[in-house]
Structure formats: structure tokens, C-alpha cells
Coordinates of C-alpha atoms in Angstrom, one line a residue:
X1 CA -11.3 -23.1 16.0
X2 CA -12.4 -20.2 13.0
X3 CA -15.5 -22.8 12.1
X4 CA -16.5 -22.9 16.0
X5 CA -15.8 -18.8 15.9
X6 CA -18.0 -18.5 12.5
X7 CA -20.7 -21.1 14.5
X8 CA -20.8 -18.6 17.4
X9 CA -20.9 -15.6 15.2
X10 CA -24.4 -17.0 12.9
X11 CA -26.2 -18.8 16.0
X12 CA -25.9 -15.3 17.9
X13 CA -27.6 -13.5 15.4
X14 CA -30.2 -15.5 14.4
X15 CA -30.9 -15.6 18.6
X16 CA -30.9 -11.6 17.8
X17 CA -33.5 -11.7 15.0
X18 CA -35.7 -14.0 17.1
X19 CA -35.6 -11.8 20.4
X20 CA -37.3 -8.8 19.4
X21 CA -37.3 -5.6 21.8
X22 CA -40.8 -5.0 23.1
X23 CA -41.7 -2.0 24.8
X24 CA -45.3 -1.1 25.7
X25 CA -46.5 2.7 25.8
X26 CA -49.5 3.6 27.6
X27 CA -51.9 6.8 27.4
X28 CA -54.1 8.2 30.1
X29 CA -57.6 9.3 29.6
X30 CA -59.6 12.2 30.1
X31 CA -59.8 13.8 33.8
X32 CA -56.7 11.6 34.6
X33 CA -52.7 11.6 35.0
X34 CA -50.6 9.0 34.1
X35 CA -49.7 7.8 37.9
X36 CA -53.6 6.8 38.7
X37 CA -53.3 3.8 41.1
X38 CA -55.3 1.5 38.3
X39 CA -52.8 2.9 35.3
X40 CA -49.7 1.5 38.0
X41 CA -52.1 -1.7 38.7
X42 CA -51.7 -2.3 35.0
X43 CA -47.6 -1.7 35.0
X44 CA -47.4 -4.0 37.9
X45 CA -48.8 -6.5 36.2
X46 CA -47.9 -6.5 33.0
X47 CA -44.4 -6.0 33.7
X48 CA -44.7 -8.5 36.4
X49 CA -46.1 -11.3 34.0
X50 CA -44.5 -10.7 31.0
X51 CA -40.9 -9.0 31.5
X52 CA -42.3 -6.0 29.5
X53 CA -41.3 -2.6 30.2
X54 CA -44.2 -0.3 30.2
X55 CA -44.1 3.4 30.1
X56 CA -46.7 5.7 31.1
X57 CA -47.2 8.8 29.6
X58 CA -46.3 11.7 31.4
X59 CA -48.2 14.6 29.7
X60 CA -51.8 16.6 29.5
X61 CA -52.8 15.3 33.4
X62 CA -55.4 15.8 35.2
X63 CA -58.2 18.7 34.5
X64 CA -57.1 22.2 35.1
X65 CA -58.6 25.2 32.9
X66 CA -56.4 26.9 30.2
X67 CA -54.4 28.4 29.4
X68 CA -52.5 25.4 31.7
X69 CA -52.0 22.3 29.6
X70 CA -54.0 19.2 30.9
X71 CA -56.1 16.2 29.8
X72 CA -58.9 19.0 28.6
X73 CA -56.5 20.3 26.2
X74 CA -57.6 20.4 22.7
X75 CA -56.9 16.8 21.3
X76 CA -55.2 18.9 18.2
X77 CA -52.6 20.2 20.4
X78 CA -51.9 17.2 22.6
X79 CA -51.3 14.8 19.6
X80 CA -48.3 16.0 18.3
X81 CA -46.8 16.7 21.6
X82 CA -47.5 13.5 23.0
X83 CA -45.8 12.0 19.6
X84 CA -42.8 13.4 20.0
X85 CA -42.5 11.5 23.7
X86 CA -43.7 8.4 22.3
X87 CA -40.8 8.7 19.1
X88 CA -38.5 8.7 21.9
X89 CA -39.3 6.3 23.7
X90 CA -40.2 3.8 20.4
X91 CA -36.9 4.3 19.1
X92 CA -35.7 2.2 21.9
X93 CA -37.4 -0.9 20.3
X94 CA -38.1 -3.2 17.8
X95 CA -41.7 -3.3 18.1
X96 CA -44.1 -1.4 20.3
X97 CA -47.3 -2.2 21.9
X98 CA -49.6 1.1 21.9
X99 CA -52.1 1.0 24.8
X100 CA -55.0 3.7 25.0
X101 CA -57.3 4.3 27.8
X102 CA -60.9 6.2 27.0
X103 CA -59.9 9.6 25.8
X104 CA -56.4 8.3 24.8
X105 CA -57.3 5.5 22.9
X106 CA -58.1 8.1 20.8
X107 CA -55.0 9.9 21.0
X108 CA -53.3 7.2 20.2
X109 CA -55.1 6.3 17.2
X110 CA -54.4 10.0 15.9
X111 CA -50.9 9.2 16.6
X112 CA -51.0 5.6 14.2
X113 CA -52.1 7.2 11.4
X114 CA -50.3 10.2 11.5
X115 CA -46.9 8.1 11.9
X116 CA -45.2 7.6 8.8
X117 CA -43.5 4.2 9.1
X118 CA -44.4 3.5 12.6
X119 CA -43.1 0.3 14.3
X120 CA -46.4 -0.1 16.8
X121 CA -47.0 -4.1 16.1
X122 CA -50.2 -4.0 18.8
X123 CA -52.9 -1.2 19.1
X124 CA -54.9 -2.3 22.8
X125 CA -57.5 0.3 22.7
X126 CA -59.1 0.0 26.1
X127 CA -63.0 2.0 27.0
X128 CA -62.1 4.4 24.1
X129 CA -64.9 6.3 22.1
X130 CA -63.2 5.2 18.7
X131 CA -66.5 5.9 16.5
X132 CA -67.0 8.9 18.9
X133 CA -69.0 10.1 21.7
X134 CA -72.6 10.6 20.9
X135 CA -74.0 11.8 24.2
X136 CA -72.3 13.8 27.0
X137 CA -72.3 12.1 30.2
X138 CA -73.4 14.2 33.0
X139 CA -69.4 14.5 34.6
X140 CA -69.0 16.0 31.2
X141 CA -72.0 18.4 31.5
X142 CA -70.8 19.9 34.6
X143 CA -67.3 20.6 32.9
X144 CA -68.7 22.4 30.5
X145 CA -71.2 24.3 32.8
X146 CA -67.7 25.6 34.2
X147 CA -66.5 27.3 30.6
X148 CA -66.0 30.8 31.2
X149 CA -68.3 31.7 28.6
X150 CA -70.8 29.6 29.8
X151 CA -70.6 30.8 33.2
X152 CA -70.6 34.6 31.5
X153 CA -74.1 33.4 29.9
X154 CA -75.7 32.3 32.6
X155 CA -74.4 35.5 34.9
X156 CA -76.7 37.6 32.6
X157 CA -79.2 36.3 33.1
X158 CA -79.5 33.8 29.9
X159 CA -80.4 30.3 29.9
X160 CA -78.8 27.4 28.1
X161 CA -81.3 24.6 27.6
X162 CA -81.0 20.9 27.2
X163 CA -80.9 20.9 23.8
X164 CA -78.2 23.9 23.7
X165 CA -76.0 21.8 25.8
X166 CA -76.1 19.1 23.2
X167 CA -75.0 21.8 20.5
X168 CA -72.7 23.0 22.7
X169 CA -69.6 21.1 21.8
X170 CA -69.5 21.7 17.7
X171 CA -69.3 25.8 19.1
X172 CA -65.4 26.7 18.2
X173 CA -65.0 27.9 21.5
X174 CA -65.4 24.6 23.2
X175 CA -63.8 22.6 20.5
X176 CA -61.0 24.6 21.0
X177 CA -60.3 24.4 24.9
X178 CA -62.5 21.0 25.9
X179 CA -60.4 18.0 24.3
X180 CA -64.0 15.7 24.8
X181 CA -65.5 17.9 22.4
X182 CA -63.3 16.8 19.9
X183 CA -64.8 13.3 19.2
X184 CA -68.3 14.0 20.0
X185 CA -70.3 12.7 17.5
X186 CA -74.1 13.1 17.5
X187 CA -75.8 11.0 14.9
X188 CA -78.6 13.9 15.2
X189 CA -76.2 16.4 14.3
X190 CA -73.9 14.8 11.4
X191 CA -73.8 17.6 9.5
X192 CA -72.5 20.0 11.8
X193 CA -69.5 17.6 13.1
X194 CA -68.5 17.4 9.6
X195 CA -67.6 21.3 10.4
X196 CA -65.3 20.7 13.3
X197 CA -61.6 20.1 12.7
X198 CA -60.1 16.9 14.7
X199 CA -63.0 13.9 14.3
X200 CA -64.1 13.8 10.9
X201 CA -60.3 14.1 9.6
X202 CA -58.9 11.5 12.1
X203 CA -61.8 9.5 10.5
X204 CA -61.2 10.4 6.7
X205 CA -64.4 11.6 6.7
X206 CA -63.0 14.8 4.9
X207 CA -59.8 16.0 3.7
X208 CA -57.5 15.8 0.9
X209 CA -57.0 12.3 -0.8
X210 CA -53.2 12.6 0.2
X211 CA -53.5 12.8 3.8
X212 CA -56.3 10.4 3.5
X213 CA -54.4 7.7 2.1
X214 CA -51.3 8.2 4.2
X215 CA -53.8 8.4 7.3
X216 CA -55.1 4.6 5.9
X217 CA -51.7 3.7 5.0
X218 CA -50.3 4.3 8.3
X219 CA -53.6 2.4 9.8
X220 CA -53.2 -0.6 8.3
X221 CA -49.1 -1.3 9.0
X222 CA -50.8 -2.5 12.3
X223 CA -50.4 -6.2 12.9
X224 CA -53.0 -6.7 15.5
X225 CA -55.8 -4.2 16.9
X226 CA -57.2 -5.2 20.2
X227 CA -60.9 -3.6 21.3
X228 CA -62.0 -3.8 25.1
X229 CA -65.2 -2.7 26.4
X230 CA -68.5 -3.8 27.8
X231 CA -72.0 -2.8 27.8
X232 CA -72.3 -1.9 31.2
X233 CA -69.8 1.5 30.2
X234 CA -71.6 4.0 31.7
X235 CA -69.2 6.9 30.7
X236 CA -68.8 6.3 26.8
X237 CA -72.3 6.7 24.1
X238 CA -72.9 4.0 22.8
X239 CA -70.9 1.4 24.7
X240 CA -70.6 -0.5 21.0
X241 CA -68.3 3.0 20.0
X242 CA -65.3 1.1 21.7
X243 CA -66.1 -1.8 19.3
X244 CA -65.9 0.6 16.5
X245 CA -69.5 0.6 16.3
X246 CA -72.2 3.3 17.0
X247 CA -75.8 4.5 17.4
X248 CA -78.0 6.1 14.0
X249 CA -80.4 9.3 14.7
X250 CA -83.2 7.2 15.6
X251 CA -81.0 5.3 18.1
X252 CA -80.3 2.1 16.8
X253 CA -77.4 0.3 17.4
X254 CA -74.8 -0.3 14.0
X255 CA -72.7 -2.9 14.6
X256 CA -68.9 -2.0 13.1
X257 CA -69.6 -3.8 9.8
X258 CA -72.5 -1.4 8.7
X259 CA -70.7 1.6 9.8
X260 CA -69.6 3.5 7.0
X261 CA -66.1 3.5 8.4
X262 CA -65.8 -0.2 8.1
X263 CA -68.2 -0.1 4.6
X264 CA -66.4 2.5 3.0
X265 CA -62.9 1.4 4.5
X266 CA -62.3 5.1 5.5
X267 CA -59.4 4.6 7.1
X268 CA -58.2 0.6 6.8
X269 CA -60.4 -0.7 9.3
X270 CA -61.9 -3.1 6.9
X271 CA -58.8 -3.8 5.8
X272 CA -57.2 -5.1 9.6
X273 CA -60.4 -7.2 9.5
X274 CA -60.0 -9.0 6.6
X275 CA -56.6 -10.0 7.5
X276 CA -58.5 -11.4 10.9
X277 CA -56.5 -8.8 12.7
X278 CA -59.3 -7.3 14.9
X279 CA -59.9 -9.1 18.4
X280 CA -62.7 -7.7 20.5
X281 CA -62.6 -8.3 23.9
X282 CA -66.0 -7.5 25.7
X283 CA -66.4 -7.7 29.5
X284 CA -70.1 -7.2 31.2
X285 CA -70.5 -5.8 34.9
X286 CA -67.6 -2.9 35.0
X287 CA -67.6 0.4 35.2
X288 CA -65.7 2.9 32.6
X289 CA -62.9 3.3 35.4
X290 CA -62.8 -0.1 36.1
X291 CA -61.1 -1.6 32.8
X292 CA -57.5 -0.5 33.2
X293 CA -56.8 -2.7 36.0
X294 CA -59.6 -5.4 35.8
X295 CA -57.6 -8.6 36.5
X296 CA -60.6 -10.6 33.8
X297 CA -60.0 -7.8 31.6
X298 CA -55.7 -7.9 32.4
X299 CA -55.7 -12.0 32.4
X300 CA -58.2 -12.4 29.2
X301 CA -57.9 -9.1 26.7
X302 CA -54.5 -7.6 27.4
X303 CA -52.4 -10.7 28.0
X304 CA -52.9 -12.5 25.6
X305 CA -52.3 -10.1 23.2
X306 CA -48.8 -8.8 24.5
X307 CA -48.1 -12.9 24.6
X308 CA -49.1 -12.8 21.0
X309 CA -46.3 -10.0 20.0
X310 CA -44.0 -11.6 21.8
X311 CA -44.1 -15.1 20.3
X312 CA -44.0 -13.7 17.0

């Protein structure tokens, strides 16, 4: 009887060890809340074919002007915040599976690597600007046309040209109350987004070689890094950003290996690749919108990689 007792007691840990907790946490984008019928599409489904509890981030929704908090909110701001949430909610598990759409693809990543000892096993980044955003699409534009300063300009009388527009989001004013701002990136321009504070330091681009190397550190304890995208994007510039790749001054397209993210290994992204730990997922004839709840981009990009966590 004791030996069939001590039996019982190893075989039910060892089936404890094997059946990790898995809990998947997703982030909105930009202009968006958590409870858009495609982010629910991508609950249903999930939890539906995997048994996976995922929870959607309730926080920064929507677009409403400040001083009210919302998905325009400076990206420097909504990051911790959004961490705390997400500390509560990993604690629950094992392992988690970060998913990011557009805009909080981003935010996610900022959360990785400022995450000391994280326990995300799975980063799905899905239509995120991860190199940056180096136009502004013209849904963008018209936010900005609606800045109160802006709108002060044009009442006297001044005009704001093309070219000013494209300036626009390094001026402190919008970088610090227009969260797209934050990871716009015009190759045209490099020098001047080196002066803003959220990009270039999410990117090791600048900062101290302390926070640098804990940003990488942090980076790298990622198993598995999952890219989605496709070239008919018509929201994010270039499409090849949500590959980690991007577009030089005299608009070439650099694939992610001659990037000087990946070539200097700024922040471990060279490193995730050369443990083969970087699947990119490309899908052609969808919209920016249209990836969250795409059943090609559900049944071959985001499937397979929650069915990858879970049989290891």
C-alpha cells in the first residue's frame, strides 16, 4: 500500500511538470478597444480550438483627446500601466503567450524588454510597425489636423504644408499626446528621431549600456517570436516594418538582416534568429484591420504557434 501511495505521489507530479499553465494576453491597437468584434473573433477561436484562456486588455480604448486616457495616449505612459495588468494576470501561469495587434504589438514589445525575468514563452506580433512607422497614413493625418495647436495654427491664419506634416510628429507637443508619434520613424529624418524619447530607446538605439543590456537580456528570454503581416497593409510604412524590416531615405526596401537592428543585434533580435526562433508569417490580399480575425491568418500564423507552446 505505501509503494502504490509513493507511485501515486511521483506519477502526479511529473503529470504536473508536463501540464504547463498557458494563458494568452492580448493588446489592442491604435483607434481601437479591447471588445472590437474581430479582437472577440480571435478569443472565440482561439479559446475554442485550443482550451486557451485568452484575456483582452482592458485599457487606453478607443481615441478620445487628453487629458482622458485612450489608445492616443503617449506610448510612455500606457506601457507601464498596461504592465502592471498583464503582471497580474501572468502570475496566474506558467508560461504566457503575448499577442500584439498594430500599435500594441509595440506596446508589448516595450513591455518584454522592460520585464525583468518575464515568463512570456511566445511573442505573436500581429500588423505591428516593429521597425517603426515611416509615413503617416492619411487616418493619421486627419488626427493630427485635430491637435489643438494645430487647429490654433491654422485659425490664424497660418499654413502647415506637406512637408511640415511630415515633421510634425518629432515636435514634443505631439510626441507627448499622439501615442503614433512615438514610433514614427522617417528614414529622411534619422537624426531627429534619435531626439525623441520612446523609439530609439525601445530600440537601443541610445541610452545607457545598463538599460541597454537588460532591454536585450529581457529580449532574448523569448522562446519563440511570431511576425504576421502582408504586403497589401495599407495602414503601416513599409509593410516589411512588421517583418522587422524597413525602407532607407531613397526608399528602398532593407530586408531585417541588413537592418542595423538585426546587424548590430541592438536589442537580441539577431540573437532569436540564430536560435531559429523567428517565424514569419506573411499573408497577401488583407487589409490592416483584417489580420486579427483572418481565419488563413488564425488557422496558419497563430495556431500553430500556441500548438507549439503547448506541446512543449
Amino acid at each position: 500500500m505505501l509503494v502504490c501511495l509513493i507511485l501515486i505521489a511521483i506519477l502526479g507530479s511529473v503529470t504536473g511538470l508536463e501540464a504547463d499553465k498557458v494563458g494568452i494576453v492580448h493588446m489592442h491597437g491604435f483607434w481601437q478597444a479591447f471588445d472590437e468584434q474581430h479582437h472577440l473573433d480571435f478569443k472565440d477561436f482561439v479559446e475554442e480550438k485550443t482550451g486557451v484562456k485568452v484575456h483582452l486588455i482592458d485599457a487606453f480604448n478607443d481615441l478620445a483627446m487628453p487629458p482622458a486616457e485612450s489608445s492616443i495616449t503617449p506610448l510612455n505612459v500606457q506601457v507601464p500601466e498596461i504592465l502592471k495588468m498583464v503582471k497580474n494576470i501572468a502570475a496566474q501561469y506558467d508560461k504566457i503567450i503575448a499577442v500584439g495587434f498594430s500599435q500594441g504589438g509595440v506596446i508589448w514589445r516595450a513591455m518584454i524588454e522592460s520585464w525583468d525575468d518575464h515568463n512570456v514563452d511566445t511573442f505573436i506580433s500581429i500588423a505591428a510597425p516593429q521597425s517603426g512607422q515611416a509615413g503617416i497614413p492619411p487616418k493619421y493625418l486627419a488626427s493630427l489636423g485635430n491637435l489643438p495647436f494645430v487647429k490654433m495654427a491654422q485659425s490664424q491664419g497660418k499654413t502647415i504644408s506637406e512637408a511640415d506634416m511630415k515633421l510634425l510628429p518629432y515636435d514634443p507637443r505631439v510626441q507627448q499626446v499622439f501615442a503614433p508619434s512615438n514610433y514614427y520613424r522617417n528614414p529622411v529624418t534619422y537624426q531627429l528621431y534619435l531626439t525623441t524619447d520612446f523609439f530609439p530607446k525601445l530600440n537601443n538605439e541610445v541610452g545607457n549600456k545598463k538599460e541597454k543590456r537588460k532591454q536585450k537580456n529581457n529580449f532574448e528570454r523569448l522562446r519563440k517570436l511570431v511576425l504576421i503581416g502582408g504586403p497589401d497593409e495599407e495602414t503601416i510604412v513599409p509593410w516589411q516594418s512588421e517583418m522587422f524590416g524597413f525602407i532607407s531615405a531613397d526608399q528602398n526596401i532593407i530586408p531585417m538582416k541588413k537592418t542595423k537592428f538585426y546587424k548590430k543585434n541592438l536589442f537580441g533580435l539577431k540573437t532569436l534568429d540564430k536560435k531559429n526562433a523567428i517565424t514569419k508569417c506573411i499573408k497577401g490580399g488583407l487589409k490592416h484591420n483584417d489580420f486579427p480575425n483572418s481565419s488563413e491568418v488564425l488557422n496558419d500564423c497563430v495556431l500553430p504557434a500556441i500548438q507549439d507552446v503547448l506541446s512543449g
